Amino acid sequence: MSGVPVINLHGVLLVTIQDELLDYSVTELQQQITEQVVEHQARGVLIDISVLDVVDSFLAKTLHDIAAATSLLAAKTVVVGMRPAVAITLVELGLMLPGLRTALSVEAGLALLPHDDPARTELR
Amino acid sequence: MSGVPVINLHGVLLVTIQDELLDYSVTELQQQITEQVVEHQARGVLIDISVLDVVDSFLAKTLHDIAAATSLLAAKTVVVGMRPAVAITLVELGLMLPGLRTALSVEAGLALLPHDDPARTELR
């Protein structure tokens, strides 16, 4: 396990990264998220990276890959809470992460997810 | 014949892949599906790949091509039941399959198909 808690909230997986991650934890997180998307039939994944001062190229690529894999599994991924300094560094590294959706807060991220199931709309 | 059963259910073709397919079976499946879309005037095709542990690049490309061909024949294709590990592998191979719709279950896949004919709605 990656040590990162993944919470299922009415079909949305809330992933809160709580510390810098080692590379193998990042890989395990990818596996954990994709498995739980299928298990919970999730329609969306919110990954909160607000605690991170630094996002290295490996984590950036994995976030992008998680988004692509969940998209194949019919779930949207939104990365929330990126710090301004992280955004500047990613651009300097040339990691523009096309296809990765971002939002400034968990609430704004939730608003980007579909809510096709009327029974689930209370979350929004 | 590809050996894959294609069942017509009120205008939706249900294609259940039951085993790893050889490349020529994949090609035959593509032909079989497009022919049956026209024969049954199908509005949608659901391809269930939940038994597959591995989706190689040829099958991935063919699934994409089947979706494109049926779309030209006015039918939507949804690939259902992709396993998490398959999604990760496809992303690692760079096969993001743009334009291919996916759903986690046959029921969720059916919900993505149009139901223009009122007489057919009982299926949903």
Coordinates of N, CA and C in Angstrom, one line a residue:
Chain A
M1 N 0.8 -1.2 0.0 CA 0.0 0.0 0.0 C 0.9 1.2 0.0
S2 N 0.3 2.3 -0.6 CA 1.1 3.6 -0.7 C 1.1 4.4 0.6
G3 N 0.2 4.0 1.5 CA 0.1 4.8 2.7 C -0.7 6.0 2.6
V4 N -1.3 6.2 1.4 CA -2.1 7.4 1.2 C -3.6 7.0 1.3
P5 N -4.3 7.6 2.2 CA -5.7 7.2 2.3 C -6.6 7.6 1.1
V6 N -7.4 6.6 0.7 CA -8.3 6.8 -0.4 C -9.7 6.6 0.1
I7 N -10.5 7.7 0.1 CA -11.8 7.6 0.7 C -12.9 7.7 -0.3
N8 N -13.8 6.8 -0.3 CA -14.9 6.8 -1.3 C -16.1 7.6 -0.7
L9 N -16.4 8.7 -1.4 CA -17.6 9.5 -1.0 C -18.6 9.5 -2.1
H10 N -19.6 8.6 -2.0 CA -20.7 8.6 -3.0 C -20.2 8.6 -4.4
G11 N -19.2 7.7 -4.7 CA -18.8 7.5 -6.1 C -17.6 8.5 -6.5
V12 N -17.1 9.3 -5.5 CA -15.9 10.1 -5.8 C -14.8 9.6 -4.8
L13 N -13.7 9.3 -5.4 CA -12.6 8.9 -4.5 C -11.8 10.2 -4.1
L14 N -11.6 10.4 -2.8 CA -10.9 11.5 -2.3 C -9.5 11.0 -1.8
V15 N -8.5 11.5 -2.5 CA -7.1 11.0 -2.2 C -6.4 12.2 -1.7
T16 N -6.0 12.1 -0.4 CA -5.3 13.2 0.2 C -3.8 12.8 0.4
I17 N -3.0 13.4 -0.4 CA -1.5 13.1 -0.2 C -1.1 13.9 1.1
Q18 N -0.4 13.2 2.0 CA -0.2 13.8 3.3 C 1.3 14.1 3.5
D19 N 2.1 13.7 2.6 CA 3.6 13.9 2.8 C 4.2 13.7 1.4
E20 N 5.5 14.1 1.3 CA 6.2 13.8 0.1 C 6.2 12.2 -0.1
L21 N 6.1 11.8 -1.3 CA 6.0 10.3 -1.5 C 7.3 9.8 -2.2
L22 N 7.7 8.6 -1.8 CA 8.8 8.0 -2.5 C 8.2 7.4 -3.8
D23 N 9.1 7.2 -4.7 CA 8.7 6.8 -6.1 C 7.9 5.5 -6.0
Y24 N 8.2 4.5 -5.2 CA 7.5 3.3 -5.2 C 6.1 3.5 -4.6
S25 N 6.0 4.5 -3.7 CA 4.6 4.8 -3.1 C 3.8 5.4 -4.2
V26 N 4.4 6.2 -5.1 CA 3.7 6.8 -6.1 C 3.1 5.8 -7.1
T27 N 3.9 4.8 -7.4 CA 3.5 3.7 -8.3 C 2.4 2.9 -7.6
E28 N 2.5 2.6 -6.3 CA 1.5 1.9 -5.6 C 0.2 2.7 -5.6
L29 N 0.3 4.0 -5.4 CA -0.9 4.8 -5.4 C -1.7 4.7 -6.7
Q30 N -0.9 4.7 -7.8 CA -1.6 4.6 -9.1 C -2.4 3.3 -9.1
Q31 N -1.8 2.2 -8.7 CA -2.5 0.9 -8.7 C -3.7 0.9 -7.8
Q32 N -3.5 1.5 -6.6 CA -4.6 1.5 -5.6 C -5.8 2.3 -6.1
I33 N -5.5 3.5 -6.7 CA -6.6 4.3 -7.2 C -7.4 3.6 -8.3
T34 N -6.6 3.0 -9.3 CA -7.3 2.4 -10.4 C -8.2 1.2 -9.9
E35 N -7.6 0.4 -8.9 CA -8.4 -0.7 -8.4 C -9.6 -0.2 -7.7
Q36 N -9.5 0.9 -6.9 CA -10.7 1.3 -6.2 C -11.7 2.0 -7.1
V37 N -11.3 2.6 -8.2 CA -12.3 3.1 -9.1 C -13.2 2.0 -9.6
V38 N -12.6 0.8 -9.9 CA -13.4 -0.3 -10.4 C -14.3 -0.8 -9.2
E39 N -13.6 -1.0 -8.1 CA -14.3 -1.6 -6.9 C -15.5 -0.8 -6.5
H40 N -15.4 0.6 -6.5 CA -16.5 1.4 -6.0 C -17.2 2.0 -7.2
Q41 N -16.9 1.6 -8.4 CA -17.6 2.1 -9.6 C -17.6 3.7 -9.5
A42 N -16.4 4.2 -9.2 CA -16.3 5.7 -9.0 C -16.5 6.4 -10.3
R43 N -17.1 7.6 -10.2 CA -17.2 8.4 -11.4 C -16.1 9.5 -11.5
G44 N -15.4 9.7 -10.3 CA -14.4 10.7 -10.3 C -13.4 10.4 -9.2
V45 N -12.2 11.1 -9.4 CA -11.1 11.0 -8.4 C -10.6 12.4 -8.2
L46 N -10.5 12.8 -6.9 CA -9.9 14.1 -6.5 C -8.6 13.8 -5.8
I47 N -7.5 14.3 -6.3 CA -6.2 14.1 -5.7 C -5.8 15.4 -5.1
D48 N -5.7 15.5 -3.8 CA -5.4 16.7 -3.1 C -3.9 16.8 -2.9
I49 N -3.2 17.7 -3.6 CA -1.7 17.8 -3.4 C -1.3 19.1 -2.7
S50 N -2.3 19.6 -1.9 CA -2.0 21.0 -1.3 C -0.9 20.9 -0.3
V51 N -0.5 19.8 0.3 CA 0.6 19.8 1.2 C 2.0 19.8 0.5
L52 N 2.0 19.5 -0.8 CA 3.3 19.3 -1.4 C 3.9 20.7 -1.8
D53 N 5.2 20.8 -1.3 CA 6.0 22.0 -1.7 C 6.6 21.8 -3.1
V54 N 6.8 20.5 -3.4 CA 7.6 20.1 -4.6 C 6.8 19.0 -5.3
V55 N 6.7 19.1 -6.6 CA 6.2 17.9 -7.4 C 7.2 17.6 -8.4
D56 N 7.9 16.5 -8.3 CA 9.0 16.2 -9.2 C 8.4 15.6 -10.5
S57 N 9.3 15.4 -11.5 CA 8.8 15.0 -12.8 C 8.1 13.6 -12.7
F58 N 8.6 12.7 -11.8 CA 8.0 11.4 -11.7 C 6.6 11.4 -11.2
L59 N 6.4 12.2 -10.1 CA 5.1 12.4 -9.6 C 4.1 13.0 -10.6
A60 N 4.7 14.0 -11.3 CA 3.9 14.7 -12.3 C 3.4 13.8 -13.4
K61 N 4.4 12.9 -13.9 CA 4.0 12.0 -14.9 C 3.0 11.0 -14.4
T62 N 3.2 10.5 -13.1 CA 2.2 9.5 -12.6 C 0.8 10.1 -12.4
L63 N 0.8 11.4 -12.0 CA -0.5 12.0 -11.9 C -1.2 12.0 -13.2
H64 N -0.4 12.3 -14.3 CA -1.0 12.3 -15.6 C -1.4 10.9 -16.0
D65 N -0.6 9.9 -15.7 CA -1.0 8.5 -16.0 C -2.2 8.0 -15.2
I66 N -2.3 8.5 -14.0 CA -3.5 8.1 -13.2 C -4.7 8.7 -13.9
A67 N -4.6 9.9 -14.3 CA -5.8 10.6 -15.0 C -6.1 9.8 -16.3
A68 N -5.1 9.4 -17.0 CA -5.4 8.7 -18.3 C -6.0 7.3 -18.0
A69 N -5.5 6.6 -17.0 CA -6.0 5.3 -16.6 C -7.4 5.3 -16.1
T70 N -7.7 6.3 -15.2 CA -9.1 6.4 -14.7 C -10.0 6.8 -15.8
S71 N -9.5 7.6 -16.8 CA -10.4 8.0 -17.9 C -10.7 6.7 -18.7
L72 N -9.8 5.8 -18.9 CA -10.2 4.5 -19.6 C -11.2 3.7 -18.7
L73 N -11.2 4.0 -17.4 CA -12.1 3.3 -16.6 C -13.4 4.1 -16.3
A74 N -13.6 5.1 -17.2 CA -14.8 6.0 -17.2 C -14.9 6.8 -15.9
A75 N -13.8 7.2 -15.3 CA -13.8 8.2 -14.2 C -12.9 9.3 -14.5
K76 N -13.3 10.5 -14.1 CA -12.5 11.7 -14.3 C -11.6 12.0 -13.1
T77 N -10.3 12.4 -13.4 CA -9.5 12.7 -12.3 C -9.2 14.2 -12.3
V78 N -9.3 14.8 -11.1 CA -9.0 16.3 -10.9 C -7.9 16.4 -9.8
V79 N -6.8 17.1 -10.1 CA -5.8 17.4 -9.1 C -6.2 18.7 -8.5
V80 N -6.3 18.7 -7.2 CA -6.7 20.0 -6.5 C -5.6 20.5 -5.5
G81 N -5.6 21.8 -5.3 CA -4.8 22.4 -4.3 C -3.3 22.6 -4.7
M82 N -3.0 22.6 -6.0 CA -1.6 22.8 -6.4 C -1.2 24.2 -5.9
R83 N 0.0 24.3 -5.3 CA 0.5 25.6 -4.9 C 1.1 26.4 -6.1
P84 N 1.1 27.7 -6.0 CA 1.6 28.5 -7.1 C 3.1 28.1 -7.4
A85 N 3.9 27.9 -6.4 CA 5.3 27.6 -6.7 C 5.4 26.3 -7.4
V86 N 4.6 25.3 -7.1 CA 4.6 24.0 -7.8 C 4.2 24.2 -9.3
A87 N 3.2 25.1 -9.5 CA 2.8 25.3 -10.9 C 4.0 25.9 -11.7
I88 N 4.7 26.9 -11.1 CA 5.8 27.6 -11.8 C 6.9 26.5 -12.1
T89 N 7.2 25.7 -11.1 CA 8.2 24.7 -11.3 C 7.9 23.7 -12.4
L90 N 6.6 23.3 -12.4 CA 6.2 22.3 -13.5 C 6.3 22.9 -14.9
V91 N 6.0 24.2 -15.0 CA 6.1 24.9 -16.3 C 7.6 25.0 -16.7
E92 N 8.4 25.3 -15.7 CA 9.8 25.4 -16.0 C 10.4 24.1 -16.4
L93 N 9.9 23.0 -15.9 CA 10.4 21.7 -16.2 C 9.8 21.2 -17.6
G94 N 8.8 22.0 -18.1 CA 8.2 21.6 -19.4 C 7.1 20.6 -19.2
L95 N 6.6 20.5 -17.9 CA 5.6 19.5 -17.7 C 4.2 20.2 -17.6
M96 N 3.6 20.4 -18.8 CA 2.4 21.1 -18.8 C 1.2 20.2 -18.5
L97 N 1.4 18.9 -18.5 CA 0.4 17.9 -18.1 C -0.9 18.1 -18.9
P98 N -0.8 18.0 -20.2 CA -2.0 18.1 -21.0 C -3.0 17.0 -20.7
G99 N -4.2 17.3 -20.6 CA -5.2 16.3 -20.3 C -5.5 16.2 -18.8
L100 N -4.6 16.8 -17.9 CA -4.8 16.7 -16.5 C -5.7 17.9 -16.1
R101 N -6.8 17.6 -15.4 CA -7.7 18.7 -14.9 C -7.2 19.1 -13.6
T102 N -7.3 20.4 -13.3 CA -6.9 20.9 -12.0 C -8.0 21.8 -11.5
A103 N -8.0 22.0 -10.2 CA -8.9 22.9 -9.5 C -8.2 23.4 -8.3
L104 N -8.6 24.6 -7.8 CA -7.9 25.2 -6.7 C -8.4 24.6 -5.3
S105 N -9.6 24.1 -5.3 CA -10.1 23.5 -4.0 C -10.8 22.2 -4.3
V106 N -11.0 21.4 -3.2 CA -11.8 20.2 -3.4 C -13.2 20.5 -3.9
E107 N -13.8 21.6 -3.3 CA -15.2 22.0 -3.8 C -15.2 22.3 -5.3
A108 N -14.2 23.1 -5.7 CA -14.2 23.4 -7.2 C -13.9 22.1 -8.0
G109 N -13.1 21.2 -7.5 CA -12.8 20.0 -8.2 C -14.1 19.1 -8.3
L110 N -14.9 19.1 -7.2 CA -16.1 18.3 -7.2 C -17.0 18.8 -8.3
A111 N -17.0 20.1 -8.5 CA -17.9 20.8 -9.5 C -17.6 20.4 -10.9
L112 N -16.3 19.9 -11.1 CA -15.9 19.5 -12.4 C -16.3 18.1 -12.8
L113 N -16.8 17.3 -11.8 CA -17.1 15.9 -12.0 C -18.5 15.8 -12.4
P114 N -18.8 14.8 -13.3 CA -20.2 14.6 -13.7 C -21.1 14.1 -12.5
H115 N -22.3 14.4 -12.6 CA -23.2 13.8 -11.5 C -24.4 13.2 -12.2
D116 N -24.1 12.1 -12.9 CA -25.1 11.5 -13.7 C -26.2 10.8 -12.9
D117 N -25.8 10.3 -11.7 CA -26.7 9.6 -10.9 C -27.4 10.5 -9.9
P118 N -28.7 10.7 -10.0 CA -29.4 11.7 -9.2 C -29.3 11.4 -7.7
A119 N -29.1 10.1 -7.4 CA -29.0 9.8 -6.0 C -27.7 10.3 -5.4
R120 N -26.8 10.7 -6.3 CA -25.4 11.1 -5.7 C -25.3 12.6 -5.7
T121 N -26.3 13.3 -6.1 CA -26.0 14.8 -6.3 C -25.9 15.5 -4.9
E122 N -26.4 14.8 -3.9 CA -26.3 15.5 -2.6 C -24.9 15.9 -2.2
L123 N -23.9 15.2 -2.8 CA -22.5 15.5 -2.4 C -22.1 16.8 -2.9
R124 N -22.7 17.3 -4.0 CA -22.4 18.6 -4.6 C -23.2 19.7 -4.0
Chain B
M1 N -15.4 -16.9 -38.9 CA -15.9 -16.3 -37.7 C -14.9 -16.2 -36.6
S2 N -15.1 -15.1 -35.8 CA -14.1 -14.9 -34.8 C -14.2 -15.8 -33.6
G3 N -15.4 -16.5 -33.5 CA -15.7 -17.3 -32.3 C -16.2 -16.6 -31.1
V4 N -16.4 -15.3 -31.3 CA -17.0 -14.4 -30.2 C -18.5 -14.3 -30.5
P5 N -19.3 -14.6 -29.5 CA -20.7 -14.5 -29.7 C -21.1 -13.0 -29.7
V6 N -22.0 -12.6 -30.7 CA -22.5 -11.3 -30.8 C -24.0 -11.4 -30.7
I7 N -24.6 -10.9 -29.6 CA -26.0 -11.1 -29.4 C -26.7 -9.7 -29.6
N8 N -27.8 -9.8 -30.4 CA -28.6 -8.6 -30.6 C -29.7 -8.5 -29.6
L9 N -29.7 -7.4 -28.8 CA -30.7 -7.2 -27.8 C -31.4 -5.9 -28.1
H10 N -32.5 -5.9 -28.8 CA -33.3 -4.7 -29.1 C -32.4 -3.6 -29.6
G11 N -31.6 -3.9 -30.6 CA -30.8 -2.8 -31.2 C -29.5 -2.5 -30.6
V12 N -29.1 -3.3 -29.5 CA -27.8 -3.2 -29.0 C -27.1 -4.5 -29.2
L13 N -25.9 -4.5 -29.7 CA -25.1 -5.7 -29.9 C -24.3 -5.9 -28.7
L14 N -24.5 -7.1 -28.0 CA -23.7 -7.4 -26.9 C -22.6 -8.4 -27.3
V15 N -21.4 -7.9 -27.2 CA -20.2 -8.7 -27.6 C -19.4 -9.1 -26.4
T16 N -19.4 -10.4 -26.0 CA -18.7 -10.8 -24.8 C -17.5 -11.6 -25.2
I17 N -16.3 -11.0 -25.1 CA -15.1 -11.7 -25.4 C -14.8 -12.7 -24.3
Q18 N -14.6 -13.9 -24.6 CA -14.6 -15.0 -23.6 C -13.2 -15.5 -23.4
D19 N -12.2 -15.1 -24.2 CA -10.9 -15.7 -24.1 C -9.9 -14.7 -24.8
E20 N -8.6 -14.9 -24.5 CA -7.6 -14.1 -25.3 C -7.9 -14.4 -26.8
L21 N -7.8 -13.4 -27.6 CA -8.1 -13.6 -29.0 C -6.8 -13.5 -29.8
L22 N -6.7 -14.4 -30.8 CA -5.6 -14.3 -31.8 C -5.8 -13.1 -32.7
D23 N -4.8 -12.6 -33.3 CA -4.9 -11.4 -34.1 C -5.9 -11.6 -35.2
Y24 N -6.0 -12.7 -35.9 CA -6.9 -12.9 -37.0 C -8.4 -12.9 -36.5
S25 N -8.5 -13.4 -35.3 CA -9.9 -13.4 -34.7 C -10.3 -12.0 -34.4
V26 N -9.4 -11.2 -34.0 CA -9.7 -9.8 -33.7 C -10.2 -9.1 -35.0
T27 N -9.5 -9.3 -36.1 CA -9.8 -8.7 -37.3 C -11.2 -9.2 -37.8
E28 N -11.4 -10.5 -37.6 CA -12.7 -11.1 -38.0 C -13.9 -10.5 -37.1
L29 N -13.5 -10.3 -35.8 CA -14.5 -9.7 -34.9 C -15.0 -8.3 -35.4
Q30 N -14.0 -7.5 -35.9 CA -14.3 -6.2 -36.4 C -15.3 -6.3 -37.5
Q31 N -15.0 -7.2 -38.5 CA -15.9 -7.4 -39.6 C -17.3 -7.8 -39.2
Q32 N -17.3 -8.8 -38.3 CA -18.5 -9.4 -37.8 C -19.4 -8.3 -37.1
I33 N -18.8 -7.5 -36.3 CA -19.6 -6.4 -35.6 C -20.1 -5.4 -36.6
T34 N -19.3 -4.9 -37.5 CA -19.8 -3.9 -38.4 C -20.9 -4.5 -39.3
E35 N -20.7 -5.7 -39.7 CA -21.8 -6.3 -40.5 C -23.1 -6.4 -39.8
Q36 N -23.0 -6.8 -38.5 CA -24.2 -7.0 -37.7 C -24.9 -5.7 -37.3
V37 N -24.0 -4.7 -37.2 CA -24.6 -3.3 -36.9 C -25.6 -3.0 -38.0
V38 N -25.1 -3.2 -39.3 CA -26.0 -2.9 -40.4 C -27.2 -3.8 -40.5
E39 N -26.9 -5.1 -40.3 CA -28.0 -6.1 -40.4 C -29.1 -5.9 -39.4
H40 N -28.7 -5.6 -38.2 CA -29.7 -5.4 -37.1 C -30.1 -3.9 -36.9
Q41 N -29.6 -3.0 -37.7 CA -29.8 -1.6 -37.6 C -29.5 -1.2 -36.1
A42 N -28.4 -1.7 -35.6 CA -28.1 -1.5 -34.2 C -27.8 0.0 -33.9
R43 N -28.2 0.5 -32.7 CA -27.8 1.8 -32.3 C -26.6 1.8 -31.4
G44 N -26.2 0.7 -30.9 CA -25.1 0.6 -30.0 C -24.4 -0.7 -30.0
V45 N -23.2 -0.8 -29.5 CA -22.4 -2.0 -29.4 C -21.7 -2.0 -28.0
L46 N -21.9 -3.0 -27.2 CA -21.2 -3.1 -26.0 C -20.2 -4.3 -26.1
I47 N -19.0 -4.0 -25.9 CA -17.9 -5.0 -26.0 C -17.4 -5.2 -24.6
D48 N -17.7 -6.4 -24.0 CA -17.3 -6.8 -22.7 C -15.9 -7.4 -22.7
I49 N -14.9 -6.7 -22.1 CA -13.6 -7.3 -22.1 C -13.2 -7.7 -20.6
S50 N -14.2 -7.9 -19.8 CA -13.8 -8.1 -18.4 C -13.0 -9.4 -18.1
V51 N -13.0 -10.4 -19.0 CA -12.2 -11.6 -18.8 C -10.7 -11.4 -19.1
L52 N -10.4 -10.3 -19.8 CA -9.1 -10.1 -20.3 C -8.1 -9.6 -19.3
D53 N -7.0 -10.3 -19.0 CA -6.0 -9.8 -18.2 C -5.1 -8.8 -18.9
V54 N -5.0 -9.0 -20.2 CA -4.0 -8.3 -21.0 C -4.8 -7.8 -22.3
V55 N -4.5 -6.5 -22.6 CA -5.0 -6.0 -23.9 C -3.8 -5.5 -24.6
D56 N -3.4 -6.2 -25.7 CA -2.2 -5.8 -26.4 C -2.5 -4.6 -27.3
S57 N -1.4 -4.1 -28.0 CA -1.6 -2.9 -28.8 C -2.5 -3.2 -30.0
F58 N -2.5 -4.4 -30.5 CA -3.3 -4.7 -31.7 C -4.8 -4.7 -31.3
L59 N -5.1 -5.4 -30.2 CA -6.5 -5.4 -29.8 C -7.0 -4.0 -29.5
A60 N -6.1 -3.3 -28.8 CA -6.5 -1.9 -28.4 C -6.8 -1.1 -29.6
K61 N -5.9 -1.2 -30.6 CA -6.1 -0.4 -31.9 C -7.4 -0.9 -32.6
T62 N -7.7 -2.2 -32.6 CA -8.9 -2.7 -33.2 C -10.1 -2.2 -32.5
L63 N -10.1 -2.2 -31.2 CA -11.3 -1.7 -30.4 C -11.5 -0.3 -30.8
H64 N -10.5 0.5 -30.9 CA -10.6 1.9 -31.3 C -11.2 1.9 -32.8
D65 N -10.7 1.1 -33.7 CA -11.2 1.1 -35.0 C -12.6 0.6 -35.1
I66 N -13.0 -0.4 -34.3 CA -14.4 -0.8 -34.3 C -15.3 0.3 -33.9
A67 N -14.9 1.1 -32.9 CA -15.7 2.2 -32.4 C -15.8 3.3 -33.5
A68 N -14.7 3.5 -34.2 CA -14.7 4.5 -35.3 C -15.6 4.0 -36.5
A69 N -15.5 2.7 -36.8 CA -16.3 2.2 -37.9 C -17.8 2.2 -37.6
T70 N -18.2 1.7 -36.3 CA -19.6 1.7 -36.0 C -20.1 3.1 -35.9
S71 N -19.3 4.1 -35.5 CA -19.7 5.5 -35.4 C -20.1 6.0 -36.8
L72 N -19.3 5.5 -37.8 CA -19.7 5.9 -39.2 C -21.0 5.2 -39.6
L73 N -21.3 4.1 -39.0 CA -22.6 3.4 -39.2 C -23.7 3.8 -38.3
A74 N -23.5 4.9 -37.6 CA -24.5 5.5 -36.7 C -24.8 4.7 -35.4
A75 N -23.8 3.9 -35.0 CA -23.9 3.2 -33.7 C -22.8 3.5 -32.8
K76 N -23.1 3.7 -31.5 CA -22.0 4.0 -30.6 C -21.4 2.7 -30.0
T77 N -20.1 2.7 -29.8 CA -19.5 1.5 -29.2 C -19.0 1.9 -27.8
V78 N -19.3 1.0 -26.8 CA -18.8 1.3 -25.5 C -18.0 0.0 -25.0
V79 N -16.8 0.1 -24.6 CA -16.0 -1.0 -24.1 C -16.3 -1.1 -22.6
V80 N -16.7 -2.2 -22.1 CA -17.1 -2.3 -20.7 C -16.2 -3.4 -20.0
G81 N -16.1 -3.1 -18.7 CA -15.4 -4.1 -17.8 C -13.9 -4.2 -17.9
M82 N -13.3 -3.1 -18.3 CA -11.8 -3.1 -18.4 C -11.2 -3.2 -16.9
R83 N -10.2 -4.1 -16.8 CA -9.6 -4.3 -15.5 C -8.6 -3.1 -15.2
P84 N -8.4 -2.8 -13.9 CA -7.5 -1.7 -13.6 C -6.1 -1.9 -14.1
A85 N -5.6 -3.2 -14.1 CA -4.2 -3.4 -14.5 C -4.2 -3.2 -16.1
V86 N -5.2 -3.5 -16.8 CA -5.3 -3.3 -18.2 C -5.2 -1.8 -18.5
A87 N -5.9 -1.0 -17.7 CA -5.9 0.5 -17.9 C -4.5 1.0 -17.7
I88 N -3.8 0.6 -16.7 CA -2.5 1.1 -16.4 C -1.5 0.7 -17.5
T89 N -1.6 -0.6 -18.0 CA -0.8 -1.0 -19.1 C -1.0 -0.2 -20.4
L90 N -2.3 0.0 -20.7 CA -2.6 0.8 -21.9 C -2.0 2.2 -21.8
V91 N -2.1 2.8 -20.7 CA -1.5 4.1 -20.5 C 0.0 4.1 -20.6
E92 N 0.7 3.1 -20.0 CA 2.1 2.9 -20.1 C 2.6 2.7 -21.6
L93 N 1.7 2.1 -22.4 CA 2.0 1.9 -23.8 C 1.7 3.1 -24.6
G94 N 1.1 4.1 -24.0 CA 0.8 5.3 -24.7 C -0.5 5.2 -25.5
L95 N -1.3 4.1 -25.2 CA -2.5 3.9 -25.9 C -3.7 4.5 -25.1
M96 N -3.9 5.8 -25.2 CA -5.0 6.4 -24.4 C -6.4 6.2 -25.1
L97 N -6.4 5.7 -26.3 CA -7.6 5.4 -27.0 C -8.6 6.6 -27.0
P98 N -8.2 7.7 -27.5 CA -9.1 8.8 -27.6 C -10.3 8.5 -28.4
G99 N -11.5 8.9 -28.0 CA -12.7 8.6 -28.8 C -13.4 7.3 -28.4
L100 N -12.6 6.5 -27.7 CA -13.3 5.2 -27.2 C -14.0 5.4 -25.9
R101 N -15.3 5.1 -25.9 CA -16.0 5.2 -24.7 C -15.9 4.0 -23.8
T102 N -15.8 4.2 -22.5 CA -15.7 3.0 -21.7 C -16.7 3.1 -20.5
A103 N -17.0 2.0 -19.9 CA -17.9 2.0 -18.8 C -17.5 0.8 -17.9
L104 N -17.8 0.9 -16.6 CA -17.3 -0.2 -15.8 C -18.1 -1.5 -15.9
S105 N -19.4 -1.3 -16.2 CA -20.3 -2.5 -16.2 C -21.2 -2.4 -17.5
V106 N -21.8 -3.5 -17.8 CA -22.7 -3.5 -18.9 C -23.9 -2.6 -18.7
E107 N -24.4 -2.5 -17.5 CA -25.5 -1.6 -17.1 C -25.1 -0.1 -17.4
A108 N -23.8 0.2 -16.9 CA -23.4 1.6 -17.1 C -23.1 1.9 -18.5
G109 N -22.7 0.9 -19.3 CA -22.5 1.0 -20.7 C -23.8 1.3 -21.4
L110 N -24.8 0.5 -21.1 CA -26.1 0.7 -21.7 C -26.6 2.1 -21.5
A111 N -26.3 2.7 -20.3 CA -26.8 4.0 -20.0 C -26.2 5.1 -20.9
L112 N -25.0 4.7 -21.5 CA -24.3 5.7 -22.4 C -24.9 5.7 -23.8
L113 N -25.7 4.7 -24.1 CA -26.2 4.5 -25.5 C -27.5 5.3 -25.6
P114 N -27.7 5.9 -26.8 CA -29.0 6.6 -27.0 C -30.1 5.6 -27.0
H115 N -31.3 6.1 -26.7 CA -32.5 5.3 -26.8 C -33.5 6.1 -27.5
D116 N -33.3 6.2 -28.8 CA -34.1 7.0 -29.7 C -35.5 6.4 -29.9
D117 N -35.5 5.1 -29.9 CA -36.7 4.4 -30.2 C -37.5 4.1 -28.9
P118 N -38.7 4.7 -28.7 CA -39.4 4.5 -27.4 C -39.7 3.0 -27.1
A119 N -39.9 2.3 -28.2 CA -40.3 0.9 -28.0 C -39.1 0.1 -27.4
R120 N -37.9 0.7 -27.5 CA -36.7 0.0 -27.0 C -36.3 0.3 -25.6
T121 N -37.0 1.2 -25.0 CA -36.5 1.7 -23.7 C -36.6 0.7 -22.6
E122 N -37.4 -0.4 -22.8 CA -37.5 -1.3 -21.7 C -36.2 -2.0 -21.4
L123 N -35.3 -2.0 -22.4 CA -34.0 -2.6 -22.1 C -33.2 -1.8 -21.1
R124 N -33.5 -0.5 -21.0 CA -32.7 0.2 -20.0 C -33.4 0.3 -18.7

